[in-house]
PDB file of N, CA and C in Angstrom:
ATOM      1  N   UNK A   1       2.808 -18.544   2.467  1.00  0.00           N
ATOM      2  CA  UNK A   1       1.701 -18.611   1.471  1.00  0.00           C
ATOM      3  C   UNK A   1       1.791 -17.674   0.336  1.00  0.00           C
ATOM      4  N   UNK A   2       1.569 -18.449  -0.823  1.00  0.00           N
ATOM      5  CA  UNK A   2       1.988 -17.995  -1.780  1.00  0.00           C
ATOM      6  C   UNK A   2       0.141 -17.432  -2.695  1.00  0.00           C
ATOM      7  N   UNK A   3       0.390 -16.758  -3.188  1.00  0.00           N
ATOM      8  CA  UNK A   3      -1.277 -16.169  -3.653  1.00  0.00           C
ATOM      9  C   UNK A   3      -1.341 -15.869  -4.656  1.00  0.00           C
ATOM     10  N   UNK A   4      -2.277 -16.276  -5.706  1.00  0.00           N
ATOM     11  CA  UNK A   4      -2.343 -15.961  -7.413  1.00  0.00           C
ATOM     12  C   UNK A   4      -1.944 -14.840  -7.996  1.00  0.00           C
ATOM     13  N   UNK A   5      -2.342 -13.637  -7.030  1.00  0.00           N
ATOM     14  CA  UNK A   5      -2.081 -12.456  -7.619  1.00  0.00           C
ATOM     15  C   UNK A   5      -1.073 -11.548  -6.979  1.00  0.00           C
ATOM     16  N   UNK A   6       0.095 -12.517  -6.523  1.00  0.00           N
ATOM     17  CA  UNK A   6       0.970 -11.718  -5.861  1.00  0.00           C
ATOM     18  C   UNK A   6       0.809 -10.784  -4.615  1.00  0.00           C
ATOM     19  N   UNK A   7       0.115 -11.105  -3.961  1.00  0.00           N
ATOM     20  CA  UNK A   7       0.440 -10.279  -2.819  1.00  0.00           C
ATOM     21  C   UNK A   7       0.008 -11.351  -1.634  1.00  0.00           C
ATOM     22  N   UNK A   8       0.953 -11.665  -1.397  1.00  0.00           N
ATOM     23  CA  UNK A   8       1.662 -13.216  -0.432  1.00  0.00           C
ATOM     24  C   UNK A   8       2.505 -11.749   0.608  1.00  0.00           C
ATOM     25  N   UNK A   9       2.691 -12.794   1.981  1.00  0.00           N
ATOM     26  CA  UNK A   9       3.341 -11.921   2.804  1.00  0.00           C
ATOM     27  C   UNK A   9       4.611 -11.435   2.413  1.00  0.00           C
ATOM     28  N   UNK A  10       5.613 -11.712   1.928  1.00  0.00           N
ATOM     29  CA  UNK A  10       7.019 -12.122   1.340  1.00  0.00           C
ATOM     30  C   UNK A  10       6.708 -10.406   0.148  1.00  0.00           C
ATOM     31  N   UNK A  11       5.295 -10.042  -0.273  1.00  0.00           N
ATOM     32  CA  UNK A  11       5.496  -8.941  -0.986  1.00  0.00           C
ATOM     33  C   UNK A  11       4.994  -7.962  -0.300  1.00  0.00           C
ATOM     34  N   UNK A  12       4.131  -7.918   0.571  1.00  0.00           N
ATOM     35  CA  UNK A  12       4.404  -7.153   2.013  1.00  0.00           C
ATOM     36  C   UNK A  12       5.690  -6.205   2.228  1.00  0.00           C
ATOM     37  N   UNK A  13       6.616  -7.478   3.002  1.00  0.00           N
ATOM     38  CA  UNK A  13       7.399  -7.238   3.571  1.00  0.00           C
ATOM     39  C   UNK A  13       8.221  -6.434   2.307  1.00  0.00           C
ATOM     40  N   UNK A  14       8.717  -7.096   1.246  1.00  0.00           N
ATOM     41  CA  UNK A  14       9.665  -6.551   0.181  1.00  0.00           C
ATOM     42  C   UNK A  14       8.926  -4.892   0.340  1.00  0.00           C
ATOM     43  N   UNK A  15       7.866  -4.568  -0.051  1.00  0.00           N
ATOM     44  CA  UNK A  15       7.081  -3.401   0.023  1.00  0.00           C
ATOM     45  C   UNK A  15       7.586  -2.544   0.961  1.00  0.00           C
ATOM     46  N   UNK A  16       7.803  -2.669   2.631  1.00  0.00           N
ATOM     47  CA  UNK A  16       7.830  -2.279   3.449  1.00  0.00           C
ATOM     48  C   UNK A  16       9.422  -1.506   3.479  1.00  0.00           C
ATOM     49  N   UNK A  17      10.175  -2.644   3.227  1.00  0.00           N
ATOM     50  CA  UNK A  17      11.458  -2.907   3.178  1.00  0.00           C
ATOM     51  C   UNK A  17      12.443  -1.823   2.174  1.00  0.00           C
ATOM     52  N   UNK A  18      11.945  -1.694   0.768  1.00  0.00           N
ATOM     53  CA  UNK A  18      12.521  -0.659  -0.318  1.00  0.00           C
ATOM     54  C   UNK A  18      12.212   0.427   0.228  1.00  0.00           C
ATOM     55  N   UNK A  19      10.728   0.475   0.786  1.00  0.00           N
ATOM     56  CA  UNK A  19       9.815   1.963   1.295  1.00  0.00           C
ATOM     57  C   UNK A  19      11.548   2.312   2.102  1.00  0.00           C
ATOM     58  N   UNK A  20      11.711   1.641   2.970  1.00  0.00           N
ATOM     59  CA  UNK A  20      12.351   2.440   3.978  1.00  0.00           C
ATOM     60  C   UNK A  20      13.868   2.846   3.751  1.00  0.00           C
ATOM     61  N   UNK A  21      14.372   1.659   2.823  1.00  0.00           N
ATOM     62  CA  UNK A  21      15.832   1.629   2.189  1.00  0.00           C
ATOM     63  C   UNK A  21      15.781   2.967   1.049  1.00  0.00           C
ATOM     64  N   UNK A  22      14.357   2.974   0.499  1.00  0.00           N
ATOM     65  CA  UNK A  22      14.694   3.737  -1.229  1.00  0.00           C
ATOM     66  C   UNK A  22      14.365   5.288  -1.143  1.00  0.00           C
ATOM     67  N   UNK A  23      13.507   5.666   0.204  1.00  0.00           N
ATOM     68  CA  UNK A  23      12.516   6.649  -0.246  1.00  0.00           C
ATOM     69  C   UNK A  23      13.459   7.911   0.370  1.00  0.00           C
ATOM     70  N   UNK A  24      13.247   8.595  -0.652  1.00  0.00           N
ATOM     71  CA  UNK A  24      14.330   9.990  -0.491  1.00  0.00           C
ATOM     72  C   UNK A  24      13.872  10.754   0.532  1.00  0.00           C
ATOM     73  N   UNK A  25      15.009  11.159   1.400  1.00  0.00           N
ATOM     74  CA  UNK A  25      14.910  12.229   2.585  1.00  0.00           C
ATOM     75  C   UNK A  25      13.682  13.524   2.195  1.00  0.00           C
ATOM     76  N   UNK A  26      14.050  13.925   0.594  1.00  0.00           N
ATOM     77  CA  UNK A  26      12.510  14.949   1.046  1.00  0.00           C
ATOM     78  C   UNK A  26      11.329  14.403   0.995  1.00  0.00           C
ATOM     79  N   UNK A  27      11.069  12.952   0.800  1.00  0.00           N
ATOM     80  CA  UNK A  27       9.776  12.348   0.927  1.00  0.00           C
ATOM     81  C   UNK A  27       9.215  12.200   2.018  1.00  0.00           C
ATOM     82  N   UNK A  28      10.580  11.665   2.675  1.00  0.00           N
ATOM     83  CA  UNK A  28      10.040  11.923   4.042  1.00  0.00           C
ATOM     84  C   UNK A  28       9.504  13.364   4.902  1.00  0.00           C
ATOM     85  N   UNK A  29      10.904  14.187   4.606  1.00  0.00           N
ATOM     86  CA  UNK A  29      10.218  15.496   4.993  1.00  0.00           C
ATOM     87  C   UNK A  29       8.493  15.787   4.879  1.00  0.00           C
ATOM     88  N   UNK A  30       8.096  15.546   3.719  1.00  0.00           N
ATOM     89  CA  UNK A  30       6.916  15.961   3.241  1.00  0.00           C
ATOM     90  C   UNK A  30       5.767  15.376   3.677  1.00  0.00           C
ATOM     91  N   UNK A  31       6.036  14.554   3.973  1.00  0.00           N
ATOM     92  CA  UNK A  31       5.295  13.026   4.986  1.00  0.00           C
ATOM     93  C   UNK A  31       5.470  13.785   6.103  1.00  0.00           C
ATOM     94  N   UNK A  32       6.497  14.047   6.856  1.00  0.00           N
ATOM     95  CA  UNK A  32       6.509  14.229   8.111  1.00  0.00           C
ATOM     96  C   UNK A  32       5.797  16.030   8.450  1.00  0.00           C
ATOM     97  N   UNK A  33       5.794  17.027   7.302  1.00  0.00           N
ATOM     98  CA  UNK A  33       5.179  18.276   6.840  1.00  0.00           C
ATOM     99  C   UNK A  33       3.594  18.001   6.897  1.00  0.00           C
ATOM    100  N   UNK A  34       3.430  16.741   6.577  1.00  0.00           N
ATOM    101  CA  UNK A  34       1.849  16.471   6.693  1.00  0.00           C
ATOM    102  C   UNK A  34       1.079  16.915   5.232  1.00  0.00           C
ATOM    103  N   UNK A  35       1.853  16.587   4.025  1.00  0.00           N
ATOM    104  CA  UNK A  35       2.335  17.198   3.027  1.00  0.00           C
ATOM    105  C   UNK A  35       0.806  16.601   1.983  1.00  0.00           C
ATOM    106  N   UNK A  36      -0.688  17.131   2.272  1.00  0.00           N
ATOM    107  CA  UNK A  36      -1.867  16.136   1.598  1.00  0.00           C
ATOM    108  C   UNK A  36      -1.771  15.549   0.323  1.00  0.00           C
ATOM    109  N   UNK A  37      -0.827  17.091  -0.471  1.00  0.00           N
ATOM    110  CA  UNK A  37      -0.289  16.349  -1.978  1.00  0.00           C
ATOM    111  C   UNK A  37       0.010  14.959  -2.256  1.00  0.00           C
ATOM    112  N   UNK A  38       1.365  14.994  -1.632  1.00  0.00           N
ATOM    113  CA  UNK A  38       2.063  14.221  -1.210  1.00  0.00           C
ATOM    114  C   UNK A  38       1.485  12.968  -1.270  1.00  0.00           C
ATOM    115  N   UNK A  39       0.421  13.266  -0.049  1.00  0.00           N
ATOM    116  CA  UNK A  39      -0.078  11.778   0.477  1.00  0.00           C
ATOM    117  C   UNK A  39      -0.676  11.241  -0.357  1.00  0.00           C
ATOM    118  N   UNK A  40      -1.703  11.851  -1.171  1.00  0.00           N
ATOM    119  CA  UNK A  40      -2.323  11.702  -2.711  1.00  0.00           C
ATOM    120  C   UNK A  40      -1.510  10.853  -2.887  1.00  0.00           C
ATOM    121  N   UNK A  41      -0.575  11.274  -3.744  1.00  0.00           N
ATOM    122  CA  UNK A  41       0.496  10.769  -4.550  1.00  0.00           C
ATOM    123  C   UNK A  41       0.727   9.052  -4.441  1.00  0.00           C
ATOM    124  N   UNK A  42       0.992   9.581  -3.306  1.00  0.00           N
ATOM    125  CA  UNK A  42       1.387   7.849  -2.803  1.00  0.00           C
ATOM    126  C   UNK A  42       0.225   6.889  -2.305  1.00  0.00           C
ATOM    127  N   UNK A  43      -0.708   7.328  -2.646  1.00  0.00           N
ATOM    128  CA  UNK A  43      -2.251   6.291  -2.278  1.00  0.00           C
ATOM    129  C   UNK A  43      -2.147   6.230  -3.700  1.00  0.00           C
ATOM    130  N   UNK A  44      -2.595   6.847  -4.630  1.00  0.00           N
ATOM    131  CA  UNK A  44      -3.098   6.893  -5.802  1.00  0.00           C
ATOM    132  C   UNK A  44      -1.674   5.480  -6.734  1.00  0.00           C
ATOM    133  N   UNK A  45      -0.389   6.163  -6.263  1.00  0.00           N
ATOM    134  CA  UNK A  45       0.464   4.933  -6.939  1.00  0.00           C
ATOM    135  C   UNK A  45       0.407   3.403  -6.033  1.00  0.00           C
ATOM    136  N   UNK A  46      -0.123   3.437  -4.996  1.00  0.00           N
ATOM    137  CA  UNK A  46      -0.353   2.383  -4.226  1.00  0.00           C
ATOM    138  C   UNK A  46      -1.487   1.660  -4.948  1.00  0.00           C
ATOM    139  N   UNK A  47      -2.424   2.106  -5.185  1.00  0.00           N
ATOM    140  CA  UNK A  47      -3.774   1.918  -6.152  1.00  0.00           C
ATOM    141  C   UNK A  47      -3.600   1.228  -7.296  1.00  0.00           C
ATOM    142  N   UNK A  48      -2.694   1.913  -8.246  1.00  0.00           N
ATOM    143  CA  UNK A  48      -2.435   1.203  -9.534  1.00  0.00           C
ATOM    144  C   UNK A  48      -1.581   0.321  -9.468  1.00  0.00           C
ATOM    145  N   UNK A  49      -0.478   0.244  -8.741  1.00  0.00           N
ATOM    146  CA  UNK A  49       0.171  -0.789  -8.496  1.00  0.00           C
ATOM    147  C   UNK A  49      -0.815  -2.004  -8.062  1.00  0.00           C
ATOM    148  N   UNK A  50      -1.771  -1.951  -6.801  1.00  0.00           N
ATOM    149  CA  UNK A  50      -2.442  -2.987  -6.503  1.00  0.00           C
ATOM    150  C   UNK A  50      -3.635  -3.404  -7.906  1.00  0.00           C
ATOM    151  N   UNK A  51      -4.065  -2.602  -8.629  1.00  0.00           N
ATOM    152  CA  UNK A  51      -4.794  -2.933  -9.395  1.00  0.00           C
ATOM    153  C   UNK A  51      -4.514  -3.400 -10.825  1.00  0.00           C
ATOM    154  N   UNK A  52      -2.957  -3.456 -10.872  1.00  0.00           N
ATOM    155  CA  UNK A  52      -2.156  -3.905 -12.023  1.00  0.00           C
ATOM    156  C   UNK A  52      -1.860  -5.106 -11.267  1.00  0.00           C
ATOM    157  N   UNK A  53      -1.460  -5.794 -10.338  1.00  0.00           N
ATOM    158  CA  UNK A  53      -1.473  -7.185  -9.857  1.00  0.00           C
ATOM    159  C   UNK A  53      -2.955  -7.721  -9.548  1.00  0.00           C
ATOM    160  N   UNK A  54      -3.911  -6.834  -9.535  1.00  0.00           N
ATOM    161  CA  UNK A  54      -5.153  -7.547  -8.939  1.00  0.00           C
ATOM    162  C   UNK A  54      -6.281  -8.314 -10.652  1.00  0.00           C
ATOM    163  N   UNK A  55      -5.410  -7.540 -11.608  1.00  0.00           N
ATOM    164  CA  UNK A  55      -6.079  -8.050 -12.666  1.00  0.00           C
ATOM    165  C   UNK A  55      -4.923  -6.773 -13.651  1.00  0.00           C
ATOM    166  N   UNK A  56      -4.383  -7.173 -14.217  1.00  0.00           N
ATOM    167  CA  UNK A  56      -3.373  -6.797 -14.856  1.00  0.00           C
ATOM    168  C   UNK A  56      -4.053  -6.750 -16.547  1.00  0.00           C
ATOM    169  N   UNK A  57      -5.120  -7.350 -17.101  1.00  0.00           N
ATOM    170  CA  UNK A  57      -5.488  -7.495 -17.644  1.00  0.00           C
ATOM    171  C   UNK A  57      -6.624  -6.142 -17.589  1.00  0.00           C
ATOM    172  N   UNK A  58      -6.920  -5.669 -17.515  1.00  0.00           N
ATOM    173  CA  UNK A  58      -7.997  -4.679 -17.043  1.00  0.00           C
ATOM    174  C   UNK A  58      -8.022  -3.309 -18.068  1.00  0.00           C
ATOM    175  N   UNK A  59      -9.133  -2.722 -18.789  1.00  0.00           N
ATOM    176  CA  UNK A  59      -9.064  -1.922 -19.373  1.00  0.00           C
ATOM    177  C   UNK A  59      -8.461  -0.838 -18.646  1.00  0.00           C
ATOM    178  N   UNK A  60      -7.145  -0.635 -19.050  1.00  0.00           N
ATOM    179  CA  UNK A  60      -6.484   0.741 -18.414  1.00  0.00           C
ATOM    180  C   UNK A  60      -7.299   2.261 -18.229  1.00  0.00           C
ATOM    181  N   UNK A  61      -8.508   2.653 -19.489  1.00  0.00           N
ATOM    182  CA  UNK A  61      -9.112   3.941 -19.276  1.00  0.00           C
ATOM    183  C   UNK A  61     -10.551   3.905 -18.756  1.00  0.00           C
ATOM    184  N   UNK A  62     -10.914   2.528 -18.190  1.00  0.00           N
ATOM    185  CA  UNK A  62     -12.119   2.361 -17.853  1.00  0.00           C
ATOM    186  C   UNK A  62     -11.637   3.198 -16.075  1.00  0.00           C
ATOM    187  N   UNK A  63     -12.123   3.896 -15.528  1.00  0.00           N
ATOM    188  CA  UNK A  63     -12.091   4.569 -14.197  1.00  0.00           C
ATOM    189  C   UNK A  63     -12.191   3.750 -13.475  1.00  0.00           C
ATOM    190  N   UNK A  64     -13.325   3.011 -13.386  1.00  0.00           N
ATOM    191  CA  UNK A  64     -13.509   2.213 -11.987  1.00  0.00           C
ATOM    192  C   UNK A  64     -13.719   0.532 -12.670  1.00  0.00           C
ATOM    193  N   UNK A  65     -12.774   0.259 -13.100  1.00  0.00           N
ATOM    194  CA  UNK A  65     -12.353  -1.369 -13.552  1.00  0.00           C
ATOM    195  C   UNK A  65     -13.289  -2.548 -12.907  1.00  0.00           C
ATOM    196  N   UNK A  66     -13.653  -2.567 -11.428  1.00  0.00           N
ATOM    197  CA  UNK A  66     -13.487  -3.427 -10.834  1.00  0.00           C
ATOM    198  C   UNK A  66     -15.121  -3.053 -10.028  1.00  0.00           C
ATOM    199  N   UNK A  67     -16.129  -4.266 -10.028  1.00  0.00           N
ATOM    200  CA  UNK A  67     -17.103  -3.861  -9.776  1.00  0.00           C
ATOM    201  C   UNK A  67     -17.926  -4.539  -8.433  1.00  0.00           C
ATOM    202  N   UNK A  68     -18.467  -3.571  -7.655  1.00  0.00           N
ATOM    203  CA  UNK A  68     -19.263  -4.277  -6.797  1.00  0.00           C
ATOM    204  C   UNK A  68     -18.564  -4.499  -5.243  1.00  0.00           C
ATOM    205  N   UNK A  69     -18.108  -5.273  -4.743  1.00  0.00           N
ATOM    206  CA  UNK A  69     -17.523  -5.546  -3.267  1.00  0.00           C
ATOM    207  C   UNK A  69     -15.812  -5.101  -3.641  1.00  0.00           C
ATOM    208  N   UNK A  70     -15.391  -6.185  -5.009  1.00  0.00           N
ATOM    209  CA  UNK A  70     -13.966  -5.797  -4.876  1.00  0.00           C
ATOM    210  C   UNK A  70     -13.393  -4.854  -5.734  1.00  0.00           C
ATOM    211  N   UNK A  71     -14.618  -3.316  -6.089  1.00  0.00           N
ATOM    212  CA  UNK A  71     -14.011  -1.677  -5.945  1.00  0.00           C
ATOM    213  C   UNK A  71     -13.435  -1.517  -4.966  1.00  0.00           C
ATOM    214  N   UNK A  72     -14.559  -2.223  -3.638  1.00  0.00           N
ATOM    215  CA  UNK A  72     -14.347  -1.227  -2.365  1.00  0.00           C
ATOM    216  C   UNK A  72     -13.040  -2.215  -1.333  1.00  0.00           C
ATOM    217  N   UNK A  73     -12.830  -3.319  -1.857  1.00  0.00           N
ATOM    218  CA  UNK A  73     -11.497  -4.374  -1.311  1.00  0.00           C
ATOM    219  C   UNK A  73     -10.501  -3.894  -2.133  1.00  0.00           C
ATOM    220  N   UNK A  74     -10.142  -3.778  -2.954  1.00  0.00           N
ATOM    221  CA  UNK A  74      -9.292  -2.994  -3.690  1.00  0.00           C
ATOM    222  C   UNK A  74      -8.407  -1.633  -3.374  1.00  0.00           C
ATOM    223  N   UNK A  75      -9.511  -0.869  -2.965  1.00  0.00           N
ATOM    224  CA  UNK A  75      -9.297   0.689  -2.479  1.00  0.00           C
ATOM    225  C   UNK A  75      -9.154   0.493  -0.733  1.00  0.00           C
ATOM    226  N   UNK A  76      -9.957  -0.195  -0.418  1.00  0.00           N
ATOM    227  CA  UNK A  76      -9.489  -0.238   0.666  1.00  0.00           C
ATOM    228  C   UNK A  76      -8.389  -1.019   1.565  1.00  0.00           C
ATOM    229  N   UNK A  77      -7.763  -2.132   0.228  1.00  0.00           N
ATOM    230  CA  UNK A  77      -6.313  -2.253   0.184  1.00  0.00           C
ATOM    231  C   UNK A  77      -5.261  -1.399   0.089  1.00  0.00           C
ATOM    232  N   UNK A  78      -5.441  -0.463  -0.466  1.00  0.00           N
ATOM    233  CA  UNK A  78      -4.636   0.646  -1.048  1.00  0.00           C
ATOM    234  C   UNK A  78      -4.750   1.819   0.443  1.00  0.00           C
ATOM    235  N   UNK A  79      -6.254   1.985   0.817  1.00  0.00           N
ATOM    236  CA  UNK A  79      -5.934   2.952   2.168  1.00  0.00           C
ATOM    237  C   UNK A  79      -5.100   2.105   3.062  1.00  0.00           C
ATOM    238  N   UNK A  80      -5.230   1.201   3.727  1.00  0.00           N
ATOM    239  CA  UNK A  80      -4.676   0.429   4.519  1.00  0.00           C
ATOM    240  C   UNK A  80      -3.008   0.042   4.224  1.00  0.00           C
ATOM    241  N   UNK A  81      -2.495   0.164   3.401  1.00  0.00           N
ATOM    242  CA  UNK A  81      -1.030   0.493   2.837  1.00  0.00           C
ATOM    243  C   UNK A  81      -0.740   1.680   2.873  1.00  0.00           C
ATOM    244  N   UNK A  82      -1.207   2.529   2.616  1.00  0.00           N
ATOM    245  CA  UNK A  82      -0.806   3.715   2.483  1.00  0.00           C
ATOM    246  C   UNK A  82      -1.193   4.281   4.252  1.00  0.00           C
ATOM    247  N   UNK A  83      -1.697   3.666   4.826  1.00  0.00           N
ATOM    248  CA  UNK A  83      -1.641   4.239   6.169  1.00  0.00           C
ATOM    249  C   UNK A  83      -0.486   3.868   6.979  1.00  0.00           C
ATOM    250  N   UNK A  84      -0.438   2.407   6.647  1.00  0.00           N
ATOM    251  CA  UNK A  84       0.784   1.492   7.425  1.00  0.00           C
ATOM    252  C   UNK A  84       2.139   2.723   7.001  1.00  0.00           C
ATOM    253  N   UNK A  85       2.381   3.212   5.436  1.00  0.00           N
ATOM    254  CA  UNK A  85       3.615   3.148   5.078  1.00  0.00           C
ATOM    255  C   UNK A  85       3.663   4.796   5.899  1.00  0.00           C
ATOM    256  N   UNK A  86       2.539   5.915   5.617  1.00  0.00           N
ATOM    257  CA  UNK A  86       2.541   7.459   5.814  1.00  0.00           C
ATOM    258  C   UNK A  86       2.809   6.891   7.796  1.00  0.00           C
ATOM    259  N   UNK A  87       1.531   6.780   8.460  1.00  0.00           N
ATOM    260  CA  UNK A  87       2.640   6.233  10.056  1.00  0.00           C
ATOM    261  C   UNK A  87       3.667   5.727  10.546  1.00  0.00           C
ATOM    262  N   UNK A  88       4.019   4.616   9.488  1.00  0.00           N
ATOM    263  CA  UNK A  88       5.569   3.500   9.887  1.00  0.00           C
ATOM    264  C   UNK A  88       6.500   5.099   9.311  1.00  0.00           C
ATOM    265  N   UNK A  89       6.646   5.627   8.269  1.00  0.00           N
ATOM    266  CA  UNK A  89       7.588   7.206   8.840  1.00  0.00           C
ATOM    267  C   UNK A  89       7.700   7.699   9.563  1.00  0.00           C
ATOM    268  N   UNK A  90       6.104   8.517  10.168  1.00  0.00           N
ATOM    269  CA  UNK A  90       5.936   9.397  10.899  1.00  0.00           C
ATOM    270  C   UNK A  90       6.110   9.173  12.361  1.00  0.00           C
ATOM    271  N   UNK A  91       6.151   7.358  12.420  1.00  0.00           N
ATOM    272  CA  UNK A  91       7.076   6.547  13.537  1.00  0.00           C
ATOM    273  C   UNK A  91       8.529   6.392  13.646  1.00  0.00           C
ATOM    274  N   UNK A  92       9.195   7.200  12.366  1.00  0.00           N
ATOM    275  CA  UNK A  92      10.661   6.828  11.628  1.00  0.00           C
ATOM    276  C   UNK A  92      10.498   5.365  11.990  1.00  0.00           C
ATOM    277  N   UNK A  93      10.093   4.583  11.414  1.00  0.00           N
ATOM    278  CA  UNK A  93      10.362   3.185  11.329  1.00  0.00           C
ATOM    279  C   UNK A  93      10.734   2.545  12.506  1.00  0.00           C
ATOM    280  N   UNK A  94       9.831   2.450  13.445  1.00  0.00           N
ATOM    281  CA  UNK A  94      10.133   1.692  14.993  1.00  0.00           C
ATOM    282  C   UNK A  94       9.813   0.263  14.502  1.00  0.00           C
ATOM    283  N   UNK A  95       9.179  -0.278  13.564  1.00  0.00           N
ATOM    284  CA  UNK A  95       9.309  -1.721  13.736  1.00  0.00           C
ATOM    285  C   UNK A  95       9.949  -1.881  12.368  1.00  0.00           C
ATOM    286  N   UNK A  96      10.166  -3.609  12.064  1.00  0.00           N
ATOM    287  CA  UNK A  96      11.394  -4.009  11.303  1.00  0.00           C
ATOM    288  C   UNK A  96      10.219  -3.891   9.874  1.00  0.00           C
ATOM    289  N   UNK A  97      10.499  -3.918   9.015  1.00  0.00           N
ATOM    290  CA  UNK A  97       9.621  -3.888   8.039  1.00  0.00           C
ATOM    291  C   UNK A  97       9.101  -5.819   7.321  1.00  0.00           C
ATOM    292  N   UNK A  98       9.989  -6.059   8.361  1.00  0.00           N
ATOM    293  CA  UNK A  98       9.196  -7.540   8.286  1.00  0.00           C
ATOM    294  C   UNK A  98       8.279  -7.624   9.620  1.00  0.00           C
ATOM    295  N   UNK A  99       8.397  -7.057  10.681  1.00  0.00           N
ATOM    296  CA  UNK A  99       7.097  -6.681  11.186  1.00  0.00           C
ATOM    297  C   UNK A  99       5.779  -6.110  10.819  1.00  0.00           C
ATOM    298  N   UNK A 100       6.081  -4.815  10.188  1.00  0.00           N
ATOM    299  CA  UNK A 100       5.254  -4.134   9.989  1.00  0.00           C
ATOM    300  C   UNK A 100       4.440  -4.644   8.310  1.00  0.00           C
ATOM    301  N   UNK A 101       5.376  -5.581   7.704  1.00  0.00           N
ATOM    302  CA  UNK A 101       4.894  -6.353   6.475  1.00  0.00           C
ATOM    303  C   UNK A 101       3.951  -7.441   7.075  1.00  0.00           C
ATOM    304  N   UNK A 102       4.328  -8.365   8.023  1.00  0.00           N
ATOM    305  CA  UNK A 102       3.104  -9.354   8.678  1.00  0.00           C
ATOM    306  C   UNK A 102       2.191  -8.620   8.945  1.00  0.00           C
ATOM    307  N   UNK A 103       2.036  -7.544   9.527  1.00  0.00           N
ATOM    308  CA  UNK A 103       1.086  -6.668  10.164  1.00  0.00           C
ATOM    309  C   UNK A 103       0.237  -6.442   8.929  1.00  0.00           C
ATOM    310  N   UNK A 104       0.507  -5.760   7.882  1.00  0.00           N
ATOM    311  CA  UNK A 104      -0.014  -5.795   6.858  1.00  0.00           C
ATOM    312  C   UNK A 104      -0.831  -6.978   6.225  1.00  0.00           C
ATOM    313  N   UNK A 105       0.197  -7.642   5.721  1.00  0.00           N
ATOM    314  CA  UNK A 105      -0.421  -9.169   5.330  1.00  0.00           C
ATOM    315  C   UNK A 105      -1.440  -9.176   6.297  1.00  0.00           C
ATOM    316  N   UNK A 106      -1.568  -9.724   7.752  1.00  0.00           N
ATOM    317  CA  UNK A 106      -2.670 -10.111   8.394  1.00  0.00           C
ATOM    318  C   UNK A 106      -3.844  -8.981   8.512  1.00  0.00           C
ATOM    319  N   UNK A 107      -3.675  -8.149   8.907  1.00  0.00           N
ATOM    320  CA  UNK A 107      -4.772  -6.701   8.367  1.00  0.00           C
ATOM    321  C   UNK A 107      -5.451  -6.903   6.845  1.00  0.00           C
ATOM    322  N   UNK A 108      -4.728  -7.141   5.767  1.00  0.00           N
ATOM    323  CA  UNK A 108      -5.498  -7.238   4.405  1.00  0.00           C
ATOM    324  C   UNK A 108      -6.207  -8.430   4.232  1.00  0.00           C
ATOM    325  N   UNK A 109      -5.832  -9.467   5.367  1.00  0.00           N
ATOM    326  CA  UNK A 109      -6.655 -10.863   4.368  1.00  0.00           C
ATOM    327  C   UNK A 109      -8.204 -10.859   4.372  1.00  0.00           C
ATOM    328  N   UNK A 110      -8.799 -10.217   4.765  1.00  0.00           N
ATOM    329  CA  UNK A 110     -10.411 -10.389   3.953  1.00  0.00           C
ATOM    330  C   UNK A 110     -10.276  -9.334   2.764  1.00  0.00           C
ATOM    331  N   UNK A 111      -9.578  -8.480   2.580  1.00  0.00           N
ATOM    332  CA  UNK A 111      -9.642  -7.570   1.811  1.00  0.00           C
ATOM    333  C   UNK A 111      -9.026  -8.460   0.353  1.00  0.00           C
ATOM    334  N   UNK A 112      -8.205  -8.686   0.554  1.00  0.00           N
ATOM    335  CA  UNK A 112      -7.510  -9.542  -0.424  1.00  0.00           C
ATOM    336  C   UNK A 112      -8.157 -11.153  -0.831  1.00  0.00           C
ATOM    337  N   UNK A 113      -8.699 -11.290   0.019  1.00  0.00           N
ATOM    338  CA  UNK A 113      -9.944 -12.731  -0.115  1.00  0.00           C
ATOM    339  C   UNK A 113     -11.046 -12.272  -1.415  1.00  0.00           C
ATOM    340  N   UNK A 114     -11.220 -10.719  -1.016  1.00  0.00           N
ATOM    341  CA  UNK A 114     -12.375 -10.663  -1.956  1.00  0.00           C
ATOM    342  C   UNK A 114     -11.749 -10.583  -3.303  1.00  0.00           C
ATOM    343  N   UNK A 115     -10.273 -10.371  -3.763  1.00  0.00           N
ATOM    344  CA  UNK A 115      -9.500  -9.881  -4.889  1.00  0.00           C
ATOM    345  C   UNK A 115      -9.538 -11.075  -5.267  1.00  0.00           C
TER     346      UNK A 115
END
């Protein structure tokens, strides 16, 4: 199922596959140590990538380019992915990237519909 903004199931699976294969041990250690600063950096990075996918031509200098419910949908999507990435890491990647990517796709359906 392709979506116009690129937030399709394959993108989610790829995100989790890349995370598992390329996340440095030092980052995993910081996540396991519950480092809040590292978690904030991960969240902000996800938020940036999602905003670029959803509205690539937005004004970069505008602090909150989305208005109304779109703003909350984008933040919720970033938050959900952030939680899934960090919790999946804490659980030592028990599920496959395909399983967790499909879960992310299903969980974020209503958020993506607003974007």
